Short mmCIF file of C-alpha atoms in Angstrom, two decimals:
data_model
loop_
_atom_site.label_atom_id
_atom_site.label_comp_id
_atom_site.label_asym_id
_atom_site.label_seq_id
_atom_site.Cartn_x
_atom_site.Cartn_y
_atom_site.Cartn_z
CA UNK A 1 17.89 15.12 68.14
CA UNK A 2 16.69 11.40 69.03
CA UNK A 3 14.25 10.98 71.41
CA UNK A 4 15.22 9.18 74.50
CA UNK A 5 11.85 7.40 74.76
CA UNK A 6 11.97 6.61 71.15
CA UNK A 7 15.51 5.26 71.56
CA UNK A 8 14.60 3.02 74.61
CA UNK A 9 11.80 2.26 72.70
CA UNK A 10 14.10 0.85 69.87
CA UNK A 11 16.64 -0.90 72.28
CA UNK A 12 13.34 -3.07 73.40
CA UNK A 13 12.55 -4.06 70.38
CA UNK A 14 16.12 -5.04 69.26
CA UNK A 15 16.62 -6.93 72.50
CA UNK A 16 13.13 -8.51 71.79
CA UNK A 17 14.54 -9.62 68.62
CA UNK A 18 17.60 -11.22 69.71
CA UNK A 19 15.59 -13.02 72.54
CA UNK A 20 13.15 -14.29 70.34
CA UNK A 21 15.50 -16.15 68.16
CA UNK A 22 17.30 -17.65 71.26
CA UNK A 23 14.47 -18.28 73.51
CA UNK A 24 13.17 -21.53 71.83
CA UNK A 25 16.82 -22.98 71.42
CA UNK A 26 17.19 -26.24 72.95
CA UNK A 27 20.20 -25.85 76.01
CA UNK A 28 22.53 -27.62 73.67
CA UNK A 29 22.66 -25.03 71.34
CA UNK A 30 23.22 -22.60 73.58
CA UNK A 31 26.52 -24.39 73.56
CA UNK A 32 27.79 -23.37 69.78
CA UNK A 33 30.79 -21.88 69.00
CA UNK A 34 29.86 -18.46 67.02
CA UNK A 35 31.93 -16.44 64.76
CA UNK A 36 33.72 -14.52 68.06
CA UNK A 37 36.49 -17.43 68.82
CA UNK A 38 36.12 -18.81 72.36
CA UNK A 39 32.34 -18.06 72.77
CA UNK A 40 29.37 -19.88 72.60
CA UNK A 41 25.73 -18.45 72.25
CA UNK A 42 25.29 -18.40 76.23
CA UNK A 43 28.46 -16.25 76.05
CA UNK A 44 27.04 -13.98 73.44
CA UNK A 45 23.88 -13.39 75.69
CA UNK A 46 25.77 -13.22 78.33
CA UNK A 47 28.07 -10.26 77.61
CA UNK A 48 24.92 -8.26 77.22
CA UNK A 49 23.08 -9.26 80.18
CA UNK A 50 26.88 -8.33 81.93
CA UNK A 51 27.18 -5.05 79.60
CA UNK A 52 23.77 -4.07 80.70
CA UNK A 53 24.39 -4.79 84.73
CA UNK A 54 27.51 -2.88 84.31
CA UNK A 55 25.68 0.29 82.38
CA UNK A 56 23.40 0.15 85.27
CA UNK A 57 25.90 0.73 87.83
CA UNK A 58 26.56 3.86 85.57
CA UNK A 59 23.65 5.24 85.40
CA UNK A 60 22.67 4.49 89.26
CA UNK A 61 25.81 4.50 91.23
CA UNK A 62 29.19 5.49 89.34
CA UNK A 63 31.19 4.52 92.59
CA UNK A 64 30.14 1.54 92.04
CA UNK A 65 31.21 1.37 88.30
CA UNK A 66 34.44 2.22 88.80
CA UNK A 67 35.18 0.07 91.87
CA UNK A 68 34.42 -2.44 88.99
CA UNK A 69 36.96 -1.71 87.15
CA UNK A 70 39.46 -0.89 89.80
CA UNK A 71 39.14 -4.52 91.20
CA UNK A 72 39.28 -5.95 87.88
CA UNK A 73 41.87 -8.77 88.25
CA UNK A 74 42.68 -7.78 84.43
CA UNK A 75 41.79 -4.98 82.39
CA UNK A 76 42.17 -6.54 79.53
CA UNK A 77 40.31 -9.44 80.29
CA UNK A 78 37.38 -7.47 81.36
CA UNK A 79 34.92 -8.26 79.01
CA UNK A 80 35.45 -12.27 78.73
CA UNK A 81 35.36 -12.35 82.26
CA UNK A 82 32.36 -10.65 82.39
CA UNK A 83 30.67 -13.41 79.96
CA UNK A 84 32.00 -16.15 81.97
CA UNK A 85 31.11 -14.15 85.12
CA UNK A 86 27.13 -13.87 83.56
CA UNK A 87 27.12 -17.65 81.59
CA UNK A 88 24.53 -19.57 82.95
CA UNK A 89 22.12 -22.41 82.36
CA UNK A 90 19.71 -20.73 79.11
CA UNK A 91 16.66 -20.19 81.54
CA UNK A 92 18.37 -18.68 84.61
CA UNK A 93 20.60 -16.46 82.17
CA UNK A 94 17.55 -15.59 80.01
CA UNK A 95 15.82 -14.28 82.89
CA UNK A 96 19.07 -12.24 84.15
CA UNK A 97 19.47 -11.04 80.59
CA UNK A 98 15.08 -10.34 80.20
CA UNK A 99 15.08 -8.31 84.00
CA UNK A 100 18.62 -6.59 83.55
CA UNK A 101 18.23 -4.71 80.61
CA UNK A 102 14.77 -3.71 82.12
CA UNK A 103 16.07 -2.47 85.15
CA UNK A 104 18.42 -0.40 82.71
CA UNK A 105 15.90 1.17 80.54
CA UNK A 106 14.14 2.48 83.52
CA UNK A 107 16.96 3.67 85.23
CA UNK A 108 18.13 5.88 82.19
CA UNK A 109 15.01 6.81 81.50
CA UNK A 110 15.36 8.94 84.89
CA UNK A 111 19.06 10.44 83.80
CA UNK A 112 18.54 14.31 84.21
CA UNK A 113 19.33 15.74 80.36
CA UNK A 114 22.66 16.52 80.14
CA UNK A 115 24.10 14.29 82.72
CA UNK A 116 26.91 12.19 81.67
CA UNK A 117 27.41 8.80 82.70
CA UNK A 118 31.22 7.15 83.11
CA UNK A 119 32.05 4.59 80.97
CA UNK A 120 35.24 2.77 79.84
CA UNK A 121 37.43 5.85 78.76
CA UNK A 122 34.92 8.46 77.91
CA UNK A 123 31.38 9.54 79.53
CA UNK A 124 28.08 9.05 77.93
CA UNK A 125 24.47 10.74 77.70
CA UNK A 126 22.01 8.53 78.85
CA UNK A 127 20.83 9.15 74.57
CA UNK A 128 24.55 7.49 73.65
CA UNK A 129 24.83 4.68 76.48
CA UNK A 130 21.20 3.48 74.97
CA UNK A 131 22.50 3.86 71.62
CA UNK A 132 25.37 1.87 72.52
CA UNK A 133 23.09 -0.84 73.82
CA UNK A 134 21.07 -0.85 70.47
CA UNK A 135 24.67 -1.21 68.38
CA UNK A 136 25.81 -3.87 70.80
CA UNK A 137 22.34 -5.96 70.91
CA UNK A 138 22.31 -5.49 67.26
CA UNK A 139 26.05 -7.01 66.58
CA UNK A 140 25.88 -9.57 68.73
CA UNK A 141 22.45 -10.35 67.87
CA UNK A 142 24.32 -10.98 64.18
CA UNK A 143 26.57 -13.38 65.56
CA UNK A 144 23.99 -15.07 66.78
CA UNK A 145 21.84 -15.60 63.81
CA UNK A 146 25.16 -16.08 61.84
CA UNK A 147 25.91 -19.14 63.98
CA UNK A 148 22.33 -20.44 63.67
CA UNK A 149 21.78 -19.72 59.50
CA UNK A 150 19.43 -17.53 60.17
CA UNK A 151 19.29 -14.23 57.89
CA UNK A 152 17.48 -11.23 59.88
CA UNK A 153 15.89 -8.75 57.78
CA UNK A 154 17.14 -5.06 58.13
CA UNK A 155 15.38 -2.19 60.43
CA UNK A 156 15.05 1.24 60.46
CA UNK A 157 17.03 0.79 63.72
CA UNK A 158 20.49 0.05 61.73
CA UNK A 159 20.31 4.35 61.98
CA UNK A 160 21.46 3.80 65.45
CA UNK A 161 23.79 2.04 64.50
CA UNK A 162 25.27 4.03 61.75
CA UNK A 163 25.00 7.11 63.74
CA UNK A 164 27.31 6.21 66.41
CA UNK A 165 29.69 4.40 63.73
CA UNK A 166 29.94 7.78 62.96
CA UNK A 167 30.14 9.77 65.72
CA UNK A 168 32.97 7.45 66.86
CA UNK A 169 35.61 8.11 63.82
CA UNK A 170 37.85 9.47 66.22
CA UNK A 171 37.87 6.89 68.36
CA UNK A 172 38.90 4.72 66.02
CA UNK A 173 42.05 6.36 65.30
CA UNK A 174 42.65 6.82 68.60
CA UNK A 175 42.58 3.57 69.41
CA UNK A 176 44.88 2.64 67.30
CA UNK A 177 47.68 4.61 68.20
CA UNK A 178 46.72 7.29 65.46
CA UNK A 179 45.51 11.18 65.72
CA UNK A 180 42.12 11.91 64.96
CA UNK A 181 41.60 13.47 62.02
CA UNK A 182 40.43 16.91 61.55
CA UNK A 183 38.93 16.82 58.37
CA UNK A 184 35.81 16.25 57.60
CA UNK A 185 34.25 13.26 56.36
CA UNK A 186 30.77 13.02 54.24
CA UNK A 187 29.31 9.70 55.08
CA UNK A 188 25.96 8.51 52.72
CA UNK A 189 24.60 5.37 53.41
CA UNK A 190 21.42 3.52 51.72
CA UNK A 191 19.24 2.54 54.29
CA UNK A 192 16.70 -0.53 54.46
CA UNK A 193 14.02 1.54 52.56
CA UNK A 194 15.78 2.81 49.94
CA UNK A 195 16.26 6.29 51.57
CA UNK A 196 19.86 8.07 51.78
CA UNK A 197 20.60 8.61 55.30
CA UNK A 198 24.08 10.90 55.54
CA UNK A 199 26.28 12.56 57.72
CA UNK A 200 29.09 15.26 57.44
CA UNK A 201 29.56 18.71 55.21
CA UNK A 202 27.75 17.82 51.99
CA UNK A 203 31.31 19.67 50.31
CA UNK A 204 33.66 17.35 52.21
CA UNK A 205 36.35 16.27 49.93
CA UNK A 206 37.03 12.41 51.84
CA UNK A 207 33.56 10.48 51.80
CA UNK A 208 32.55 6.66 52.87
CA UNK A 209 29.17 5.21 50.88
CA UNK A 210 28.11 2.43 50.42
CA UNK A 211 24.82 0.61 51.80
CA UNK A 212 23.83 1.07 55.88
CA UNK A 213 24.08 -2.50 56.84
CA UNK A 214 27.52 -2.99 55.35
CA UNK A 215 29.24 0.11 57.16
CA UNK A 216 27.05 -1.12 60.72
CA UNK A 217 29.06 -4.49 60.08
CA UNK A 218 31.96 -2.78 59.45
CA UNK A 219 32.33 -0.41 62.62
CA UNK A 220 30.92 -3.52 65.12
CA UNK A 221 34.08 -5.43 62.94
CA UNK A 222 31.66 -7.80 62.12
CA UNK A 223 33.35 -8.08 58.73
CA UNK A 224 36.58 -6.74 57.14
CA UNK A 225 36.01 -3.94 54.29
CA UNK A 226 37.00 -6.12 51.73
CA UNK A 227 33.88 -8.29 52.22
CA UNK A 228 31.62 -5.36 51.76
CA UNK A 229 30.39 -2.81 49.26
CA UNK A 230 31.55 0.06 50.81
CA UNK A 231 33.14 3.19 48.92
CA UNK A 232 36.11 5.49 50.62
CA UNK A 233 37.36 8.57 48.43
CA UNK A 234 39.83 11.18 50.04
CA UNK A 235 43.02 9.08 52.75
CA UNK A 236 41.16 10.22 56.08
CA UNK A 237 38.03 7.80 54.61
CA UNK A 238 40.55 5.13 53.44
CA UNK A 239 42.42 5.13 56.30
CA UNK A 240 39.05 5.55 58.49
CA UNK A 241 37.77 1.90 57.13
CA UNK A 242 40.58 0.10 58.56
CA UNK A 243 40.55 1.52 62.22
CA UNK A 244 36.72 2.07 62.65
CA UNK A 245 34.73 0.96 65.96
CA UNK A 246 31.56 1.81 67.28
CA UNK A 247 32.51 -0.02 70.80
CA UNK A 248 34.39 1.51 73.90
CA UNK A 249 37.74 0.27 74.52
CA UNK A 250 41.04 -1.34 73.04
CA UNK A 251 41.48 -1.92 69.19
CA UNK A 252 39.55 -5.37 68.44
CA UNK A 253 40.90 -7.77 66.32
CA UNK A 254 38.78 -7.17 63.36
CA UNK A 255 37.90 -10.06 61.04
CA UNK A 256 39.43 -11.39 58.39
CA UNK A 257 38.15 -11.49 55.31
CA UNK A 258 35.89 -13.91 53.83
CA UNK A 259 34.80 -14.72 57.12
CA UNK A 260 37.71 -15.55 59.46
CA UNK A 261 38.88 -14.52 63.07
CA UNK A 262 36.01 -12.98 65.02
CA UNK A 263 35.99 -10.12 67.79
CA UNK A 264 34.08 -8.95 70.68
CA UNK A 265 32.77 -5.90 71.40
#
């Protein structure tokens, strides 16, 4: 089992990384459109600096969480409105962003073990909601650095990532109007070093491979499966490729391939 520590830990340095790429960036660029249609880099930092103000109200008062989505003007507008709600000029929103998700690693770093936090249609260890902020800092974080050419190099912390790809098959389905599956699926994935990092009965008969970064852009539906070298043999894996999400929520819209439409998470 992961180490909450460790994990907070690795959500730090993620967010570290993102901010580090956009902290120099003169305000204008703050301004360009990235892959997700409708929103600009602000936006992109925005949503997390939102995401982790919201995740905070889980963690410290779940009244208050869910009067947030009660009031909601529109559900399914939630999570634009939250970016617009955050976007701000790139020093004030920096700084919002920078104390935010500090206030939020201390606050679940005081989560009793075994508590469960609310979140949008399930509950979450304070383990899975940083987990989730690792997979979201990390996706966004590639939009980012897609929009500004920049090609970051892989980290051990793409586990994270992979892990709750996985642990969110049924989800997936679900979301989509489908049943969850009951059979198993094998899941082996190459990691950064080299190593084999896998999931699942080693006997399952449906199994997804393929390298780690590939299947982390695939469940953030940061690319469609046809742009990446992944491998599904059995229908549950098949079918699991084109539904997967590691994000809470409605069905996003995926991306085309070759590098078309864009979603948020």
């Amino acid at each position: 089992m992961v180490d909450l520590t460790d994990l907070l830990a690795d959500l730090a340095a993620e967010s570290a990384r993102l901010d580090a790429l956009v902290a120099p960036l003169p305000a204008a660029d703050w301004a360009r459109p990235t892959p997700a249609p409708g929103w600009s880099i602000g936006h992109q930092v925005a949503h997390l600096a939102w995401t982790d103000h919201v995740a905070l109200l889980a963690a410290t008062d779940a009244e208050a969480f869910y009067a947030t989505v009660v009031s909601a003007p529109d559900p399914t507008r939630m999570v634009d409105a939250g970016a617009e709600e955050f976007l701000a000029p790139p020093q004030e929103l920096l700084h919002r962003w920078r104390t935010g998700r500090s206030a939020l690693a201390d606050a679940l770093s005081t989560v009793p073990a075994g508590e469960k936090l609310p979140w949008y249609g399930t509950r979450m260890s304070a383990t899975s909601m940083a987990t989730a902020r690792i997979m979201e800092t990390w996706a966004h974080g590639e939009d980012v650095a897609e929009t500004l050419g920049v090609v970051r190099p892989d980290s051990e912390r793409l586990r994270h990532v992979a892990h709750l790809g996985v642990r969110t098959l049924g989800h997936g389905f679900a979301a989509h109007g489908r049943a969850a599956p009951t059979t198993p699926v094998r899941v082996e994935l190459v990691g950064p070093g080299g190593d084999t990092w896998s999931w699942g009965p080693a006997d399952a008969a449906d199994r997804v491979s393929g390298p780690a970064r590939d299947f982390c852009l695939l469940v953030t539906q940061r690319r469609h499966r046809a742009d990446l070298a992944l491998v599904a043999t059995g229908p549950v894996a098949d079918e699991w490729l084109d539904v997967a999400q590691a994000f809470a929520g409605p069905p996003g819209v995926g991306r085309e391939p070759a590098g078309g439409d864009g979603v948020r998470a």
